Short mmCIF file of C-alpha atoms in Angstrom, two decimals:
data_model
loop_
_atom_site.label_atom_id
_atom_site.label_comp_id
_atom_site.label_asym_id
_atom_site.label_seq_id
_atom_site.Cartn_x
_atom_site.Cartn_y
_atom_site.Cartn_z
CA UNK K 471 -10.03 79.84 -8.29
CA UNK K 472 -9.49 76.61 -9.54
CA UNK K 473 -9.24 76.42 -13.53
CA UNK K 474 -11.57 73.26 -13.83
CA UNK K 475 -10.09 72.79 -17.38
CA UNK K 476 -6.82 70.94 -15.75
CA UNK K 477 -8.92 68.80 -13.85
CA UNK K 478 -9.29 65.00 -15.38
CA UNK K 479 -12.67 64.47 -17.20
CA UNK K 480 -12.84 60.54 -16.18
CA UNK K 481 -12.20 60.31 -12.36
CA UNK K 482 -11.74 56.58 -11.48
CA UNK K 483 -12.80 57.10 -7.94
CA UNK K 484 -16.09 57.92 -8.86
CA UNK K 485 -17.39 54.20 -8.98
CA UNK K 486 -15.42 53.75 -5.66
CA UNK K 487 -17.48 55.83 -4.01
CA UNK K 488 -20.27 54.05 -2.60
CA UNK K 489 -20.65 50.17 -1.90
CA UNK K 490 -23.24 49.81 -4.61
CA UNK K 491 -21.39 51.10 -7.35
CA UNK K 492 -18.29 48.93 -5.94
CA UNK K 493 -20.15 45.93 -6.34
CA UNK K 494 -21.58 46.44 -9.56
CA UNK K 495 -18.27 46.85 -11.41
CA UNK K 496 -16.64 44.03 -9.23
CA UNK K 497 -14.67 41.91 -11.73
CA UNK K 498 -14.43 38.56 -9.63
CA UNK K 499 -16.18 37.13 -6.57
CA UNK K 500 -15.36 34.61 -4.02
CA UNK K 501 -18.18 32.24 -2.97
CA UNK K 502 -17.77 28.73 -1.04
CA UNK K 503 -18.54 26.82 -4.31
CA UNK K 504 -14.78 28.21 -5.30
CA UNK K 505 -13.41 26.24 -2.01
CA UNK K 506 -12.20 22.92 -1.57
CA UNK K 507 -11.37 21.97 2.15
CA UNK K 508 -7.95 19.43 2.42
CA UNK K 509 -8.48 17.08 5.67
CA UNK K 510 -5.86 14.67 7.05
CA UNK K 511 -7.53 11.25 7.97
CA UNK K 512 -6.39 8.70 10.77
CA UNK K 513 -6.80 5.22 11.64
CA UNK K 514 -9.18 4.44 14.48
CA UNK K 515 -12.11 6.27 16.32
CA UNK K 516 -12.39 9.30 18.35
CA UNK K 517 -8.92 10.45 17.53
CA UNK K 518 -7.94 13.91 17.11
CA UNK K 519 -4.66 15.41 16.91
CA UNK K 520 -3.42 18.93 16.42
CA UNK K 521 -0.69 19.73 13.85
CA UNK K 522 1.74 21.95 15.60
CA UNK K 523 3.04 23.96 12.35
CA UNK K 524 -0.69 24.26 11.43
CA UNK K 525 -2.48 26.21 14.17
CA UNK K 526 -6.23 25.12 13.93
CA UNK K 527 -5.66 22.29 11.77
CA UNK K 528 -6.28 18.52 13.05
CA UNK K 529 -5.57 15.08 12.12
CA UNK K 530 -9.15 13.51 12.26
CA UNK K 531 -10.30 9.86 12.85
CA UNK K 532 -13.45 9.13 10.35
CA UNK K 533 -15.80 9.53 13.12
CA UNK K 534 -14.50 13.09 14.08
CA UNK K 535 -14.55 13.94 9.83
CA UNK K 536 -18.44 13.39 9.35
CA UNK K 537 -19.39 16.90 11.15
CA UNK K 538 -16.64 18.58 8.99
CA UNK K 539 -18.28 17.00 6.05
CA UNK K 540 -21.73 17.93 7.03
CA UNK K 541 -20.71 21.58 7.61
CA UNK K 542 -18.90 21.88 4.08
CA UNK K 543 -22.55 20.71 2.50
CA UNK K 544 -24.28 23.00 4.66
CA UNK K 545 -21.87 26.02 3.60
CA UNK K 546 -21.81 25.10 0.12
CA UNK K 547 -18.25 23.98 -0.27
CA UNK K 548 -18.50 21.34 -3.25
CA UNK K 549 -15.55 18.70 -1.78
CA UNK K 550 -13.15 17.67 0.44
CA UNK K 551 -9.53 16.31 -0.60
CA UNK K 552 -8.53 13.39 1.57
CA UNK K 553 -4.99 12.91 2.89
CA UNK K 554 -4.22 10.04 4.91
CA UNK K 555 -1.72 9.58 8.09
CA UNK K 556 -0.27 6.17 7.54
CA UNK K 557 0.89 3.98 10.68
CA UNK K 558 4.47 3.79 10.31
CA UNK K 559 4.46 -0.05 10.48
CA UNK K 560 2.54 0.19 6.96
CA UNK K 561 5.13 1.99 5.20
CA UNK K 562 7.27 0.06 2.84
CA UNK K 563 9.54 0.58 -0.22
CA UNK K 564 7.44 -0.84 -2.18
CA UNK K 565 4.32 1.59 -1.04
CA UNK K 566 2.07 -1.66 -1.01
CA UNK K 567 -0.44 0.02 1.37
CA UNK K 568 -1.24 2.80 -1.34
CA UNK K 569 -3.52 0.08 -2.98
CA UNK K 570 -5.00 -1.92 -0.20
CA UNK K 571 -8.65 -1.77 -0.76
CA UNK K 572 -9.26 -2.19 3.18
CA UNK K 573 -6.81 0.71 3.86
CA UNK K 574 -7.15 3.90 5.49
CA UNK K 575 -8.29 5.90 2.25
CA UNK K 576 -10.63 3.50 0.44
CA UNK K 577 -12.28 2.70 3.96
CA UNK K 578 -12.86 6.56 4.45
CA UNK K 579 -14.04 7.14 0.54
CA UNK K 580 -16.50 4.48 1.02
CA UNK K 581 -17.93 5.72 4.27
CA UNK K 582 -18.23 9.36 3.31
CA UNK K 583 -19.94 8.59 -0.06
CA UNK K 584 -22.26 6.61 1.54
CA UNK K 585 -23.38 9.06 4.30
CA UNK K 586 -22.85 12.05 2.11
CA UNK K 587 -23.28 11.08 -1.60
CA UNK K 588 -23.69 14.69 -2.73
CA UNK K 589 -20.22 15.47 -1.42
CA UNK K 590 -17.34 15.61 -3.95
CA UNK K 591 -14.24 13.48 -2.58
CA UNK K 592 -11.05 13.92 -4.02
CA UNK K 593 -8.07 11.61 -3.34
CA UNK K 594 -4.54 12.09 -3.29
CA UNK K 595 -2.68 9.87 -5.95
CA UNK K 596 1.07 9.76 -4.58
CA UNK K 597 3.13 7.44 -2.67
CA UNK K 598 5.22 9.74 -0.23
CA UNK K 599 2.45 8.69 2.57
CA UNK K 600 3.25 5.16 2.10
CA UNK K 601 6.81 4.96 1.38
CA UNK K 602 9.47 4.47 3.98
CA UNK K 603 11.68 6.55 2.30
CA UNK K 604 9.07 9.30 1.92
CA UNK K 605 9.36 9.88 -1.62
CA UNK K 606 6.55 9.87 -3.85
CA UNK K 607 7.68 7.18 -5.93
CA UNK K 608 9.69 3.77 -5.88
CA UNK K 609 13.63 4.33 -5.90
CA UNK K 610 16.39 2.24 -6.99
CA UNK K 611 19.69 1.57 -5.00
CA UNK K 612 20.91 5.03 -5.37
CA UNK K 613 17.75 6.61 -4.02
CA UNK K 614 16.75 8.24 -7.51
CA UNK K 615 12.77 8.14 -8.16
CA UNK K 616 11.98 5.43 -10.82
CA UNK K 617 9.35 6.70 -13.28
CA UNK K 618 7.70 3.83 -14.77
CA UNK K 619 7.67 1.68 -11.87
CA UNK K 620 6.01 4.39 -9.94
CA UNK K 621 3.31 4.62 -12.47
CA UNK K 622 2.82 1.23 -12.46
CA UNK K 623 1.67 1.21 -8.54
CA UNK K 624 -0.08 4.98 -9.13
CA UNK K 625 -2.50 2.89 -11.53
CA UNK K 626 -3.21 0.56 -8.71
CA UNK K 627 -3.87 3.22 -6.27
CA UNK K 628 -6.15 5.23 -8.77
CA UNK K 629 -8.35 1.65 -9.56
CA UNK K 630 -8.55 1.00 -5.70
CA UNK K 631 -9.79 4.67 -5.01
CA UNK K 632 -12.25 4.85 -7.55
CA UNK K 633 -13.47 0.99 -6.63
CA UNK K 634 -14.22 2.94 -3.16
CA UNK K 635 -16.43 5.71 -4.58
CA UNK K 636 -13.82 8.51 -5.21
CA UNK K 637 -15.19 11.26 -7.46
CA UNK K 638 -11.82 12.60 -8.47
CA UNK K 639 -8.45 11.18 -8.29
CA UNK K 640 -5.61 13.52 -8.10
CA UNK K 641 -2.15 12.20 -9.08
CA UNK K 642 0.00 14.95 -7.43
CA UNK K 643 3.56 12.83 -7.92
CA UNK K 644 4.82 14.64 -11.11
CA UNK K 645 5.77 11.49 -12.99
CA UNK K 646 5.96 11.89 -16.83
CA UNK K 647 3.03 10.06 -18.34
CA UNK K 648 1.12 9.07 -15.37
CA UNK K 649 -2.08 10.59 -16.56
CA UNK K 650 -2.23 8.78 -19.59
CA UNK K 651 -1.50 5.42 -17.71
CA UNK K 652 -4.21 6.52 -15.08
CA UNK K 653 -6.82 7.34 -17.48
CA UNK K 654 -6.38 3.90 -19.41
CA UNK K 655 -6.67 2.22 -16.39
CA UNK K 656 -9.68 3.73 -14.88
CA UNK K 657 -11.61 3.25 -18.62
CA UNK K 658 -10.40 -0.48 -18.58
CA UNK K 659 -11.77 -1.08 -15.22
CA UNK K 660 -15.19 0.80 -16.00
CA UNK K 661 -14.47 3.91 -14.32
CA UNK K 662 -15.30 6.08 -16.90
CA UNK K 663 -16.81 8.96 -14.79
CA UNK K 664 -14.11 9.19 -12.11
CA UNK K 665 -12.23 12.60 -13.15
CA UNK K 666 -8.61 13.25 -12.87
CA UNK K 667 -7.14 16.18 -11.16
CA UNK K 668 -3.54 16.42 -12.15
CA UNK K 669 -1.18 18.13 -10.14
CA UNK K 670 0.24 19.72 -13.45
CA UNK K 671 2.56 22.53 -12.34
CA UNK K 672 3.66 21.44 -8.83
CA UNK K 673 7.15 22.75 -7.67
CA UNK K 674 9.39 21.65 -5.57
CA UNK K 675 8.80 24.18 -2.99
CA UNK K 676 9.94 24.95 0.16
CA UNK K 677 6.41 25.87 1.31
CA UNK K 678 5.43 22.02 2.15
CA UNK K 679 6.85 21.53 5.20
CA UNK K 680 3.94 21.67 7.68
CA UNK K 681 1.84 19.59 5.26
CA UNK K 682 4.37 16.97 5.64
CA UNK K 683 4.42 17.13 9.32
CA UNK K 684 0.74 16.72 9.11
CA UNK K 685 0.99 13.11 7.00
CA UNK K 686 4.08 11.90 8.94
CA UNK K 687 6.58 12.04 5.69
CA UNK K 688 8.78 14.77 6.87
CA UNK K 689 10.95 12.24 9.21
CA UNK K 690 10.95 9.41 6.38
CA UNK K 691 12.15 11.97 4.02
CA UNK K 692 14.78 13.37 5.96
CA UNK K 693 17.39 15.24 4.23
CA UNK K 694 16.23 14.21 0.93
CA UNK K 695 14.46 16.07 -1.51
CA UNK K 696 12.22 16.09 -4.72
CA UNK K 697 14.20 18.15 -7.25
CA UNK K 698 14.29 15.22 -9.89
CA UNK K 699 10.54 15.10 -10.54
CA UNK K 700 8.87 18.36 -9.02
CA UNK K 701 9.41 21.40 -10.87
CA UNK K 702 12.07 23.97 -10.20
CA UNK K 703 10.36 27.31 -8.75
CA UNK K 704 12.52 29.39 -11.64
CA UNK K 705 10.68 27.98 -14.33
CA UNK K 706 7.40 29.29 -15.64
CA UNK K 707 7.32 28.00 -19.60
CA UNK K 708 7.85 24.85 -18.35
CA UNK K 709 4.53 24.68 -16.42
CA UNK K 710 2.88 25.06 -19.73
CA UNK K 711 4.45 22.03 -21.34
CA UNK K 712 3.58 20.21 -18.34
CA UNK K 713 0.17 21.41 -18.29
CA UNK K 714 -0.28 20.94 -22.11
CA UNK K 715 0.99 17.06 -21.72
CA UNK K 716 -1.33 16.64 -18.93
CA UNK K 717 -4.49 17.77 -20.99
CA UNK K 718 -3.66 15.79 -23.60
CA UNK K 719 -3.34 12.90 -21.69
CA UNK K 720 -6.80 12.96 -20.28
CA UNK K 721 -6.95 15.36 -17.21
CA UNK K 722 -10.21 17.01 -16.85
CA UNK K 723 -8.71 19.30 -14.31
CA UNK K 724 -5.30 20.73 -13.32
CA UNK K 725 -3.54 22.01 -10.33
CA UNK K 726 -1.10 24.62 -9.76
CA UNK K 727 0.87 24.16 -6.61
CA UNK K 728 1.75 26.27 -4.13
CA UNK K 729 -0.31 29.37 -4.63
CA UNK K 730 0.21 32.71 -3.94
CA UNK K 731 3.87 32.49 -4.83
CA UNK K 732 2.98 31.46 -8.31
CA UNK K 733 0.00 33.46 -9.48
CA UNK K 734 1.95 34.12 -12.91
CA UNK K 735 1.76 30.52 -13.50
CA UNK K 736 -1.96 30.44 -12.70
CA UNK K 737 -2.80 33.17 -14.99
CA UNK K 738 -0.45 32.03 -17.83
CA UNK K 739 -2.26 28.43 -17.77
CA UNK K 740 -5.76 29.46 -17.51
CA UNK K 741 -5.19 32.17 -20.61
CA UNK K 742 -3.49 29.60 -22.47
CA UNK K 743 -5.57 26.64 -22.16
CA UNK K 744 -8.92 27.74 -20.70
CA UNK K 745 -9.36 24.60 -18.92
CA UNK K 746 -10.55 23.79 -15.38
CA UNK K 747 -7.65 25.34 -13.09
CA UNK K 748 -7.24 24.88 -9.63
CA UNK K 749 -4.68 26.18 -7.44
CA UNK K 750 -3.66 25.24 -4.02
CA UNK K 751 -3.09 27.50 -1.19
CA UNK K 752 -0.29 25.02 0.49
CA UNK K 753 0.43 24.20 3.97
CA UNK K 754 3.32 27.06 4.40
CA UNK K 755 0.88 29.70 2.74
CA UNK K 756 -1.77 28.75 5.67
CA UNK K 757 1.18 28.77 8.63
CA UNK K 758 2.43 32.00 7.26
CA UNK K 759 -1.09 33.91 7.55
CA UNK K 760 -1.88 32.22 10.97
CA UNK K 761 1.08 33.21 12.74
CA UNK K 762 0.85 36.46 11.49
CA UNK K 763 -2.74 36.87 12.62
CA UNK K 764 -2.24 35.00 16.08
CA UNK K 765 0.67 37.53 16.79
CA UNK K 766 -1.59 40.41 15.93
CA UNK K 767 0.40 41.67 12.64
CA UNK K 768 -2.32 41.07 10.18
CA UNK K 769 -6.32 41.02 10.17
CA UNK K 770 -6.78 37.58 9.80
CA UNK K 771 -10.03 37.57 8.04
CA UNK K 772 -9.37 40.65 5.68
CA UNK K 773 -5.81 38.83 4.57
CA UNK K 774 -7.14 35.27 3.98
CA UNK K 775 -10.18 36.30 1.82
CA UNK K 776 -8.11 38.74 -0.01
CA UNK K 777 -5.23 35.68 -0.81
CA UNK K 778 -8.40 33.58 -1.65
CA UNK K 779 -9.78 36.39 -4.02
CA UNK K 780 -6.18 37.27 -5.21
CA UNK K 781 -6.19 33.34 -6.90
CA UNK K 782 -9.57 34.16 -8.50
CA UNK K 783 -8.44 36.85 -9.87
CA UNK K 784 -5.35 35.43 -11.35
CA UNK K 785 -7.71 32.67 -13.10
CA UNK K 786 -8.44 29.91 -10.60
CA UNK K 787 -11.49 28.15 -10.89
CA UNK K 788 -11.10 26.63 -7.59
CA UNK K 789 -8.72 26.74 -4.65
CA UNK K 790 -7.64 24.07 -1.87
CA UNK K 791 -7.22 26.03 1.23
CA UNK K 792 -6.88 24.89 4.75
CA UNK K 793 -8.92 28.08 5.56
CA UNK K 794 -12.05 26.75 3.45
CA UNK K 795 -14.31 26.07 6.23
CA UNK K 796 -13.28 29.33 8.13
CA UNK K 797 -13.55 31.15 4.47
CA UNK K 798 -16.76 29.73 4.00
CA UNK K 799 -18.17 30.54 7.37
CA UNK K 800 -16.98 34.22 6.71
CA UNK K 801 -18.51 34.64 3.41
CA UNK K 802 -22.10 33.45 4.81
CA UNK K 803 -21.92 35.79 7.48
CA UNK K 804 -21.73 38.55 4.37
#
């Protein structure tokens, strides 16, 4: 006979016994409103290109992007993040195509806003898709990425995108002081409602490889690296400095990139600043989940939704993920 006095008075499993009580005590919930879909846009019409290192992800011409945007709206995804695939002939050392008002991104933004005005459009403010060397900024003769000279181009790019109708411009370059410069330039040009999503804690990560394949900057970068401007993966306190500076300079939202390897950073930033905090489940994270699922090693739906929920638990308000559309479909099924 058991001596009941030795049994725990508080049994944590009691609240886990039924689905209804598990739901009642659930601390975090993932919805489609938490998701942002990154998309790769191509010149031309009727074009689709598979990204070999990201199975299921395609580069799309604008006309092929319209159905994707429409489905995002139907499923409750608030925004698209545009990443351009720039023709090699248009790339240069000075990245002049980055602020061409008739370029791929401004045209795509204007067309999407005209057709889907209620869908948020985020544009990437960085030069790597446009530079012949694949770096996020202008370089000197030694190949060093120049800070202030790069900012001058970034501000022109941000104004160009805002003029086309972008709701949010997202500097992802990690130059010092660029948020202040972009905010001043936008305000001076009358774009006071254009929001800034600062990639404030962007690490020099090895998880970006498939993305660089997708936008075509991998070949340009070659054996180069971005260690002199993106953050060292060993550092967490430095991220608090970076985020604090960007918020002081006028950022409306901050981004941590990559996602899953940096959940501690997400938590620290959210707890410290209480500001809108986004996280990017980057291409390498997507590729790993997809490859494991295709090999039958993981339950794709369960693991993807768990990974997205982990970002929410860590403190993220929104998640950029290549799984956003698929995840929203799963969530709509209950």
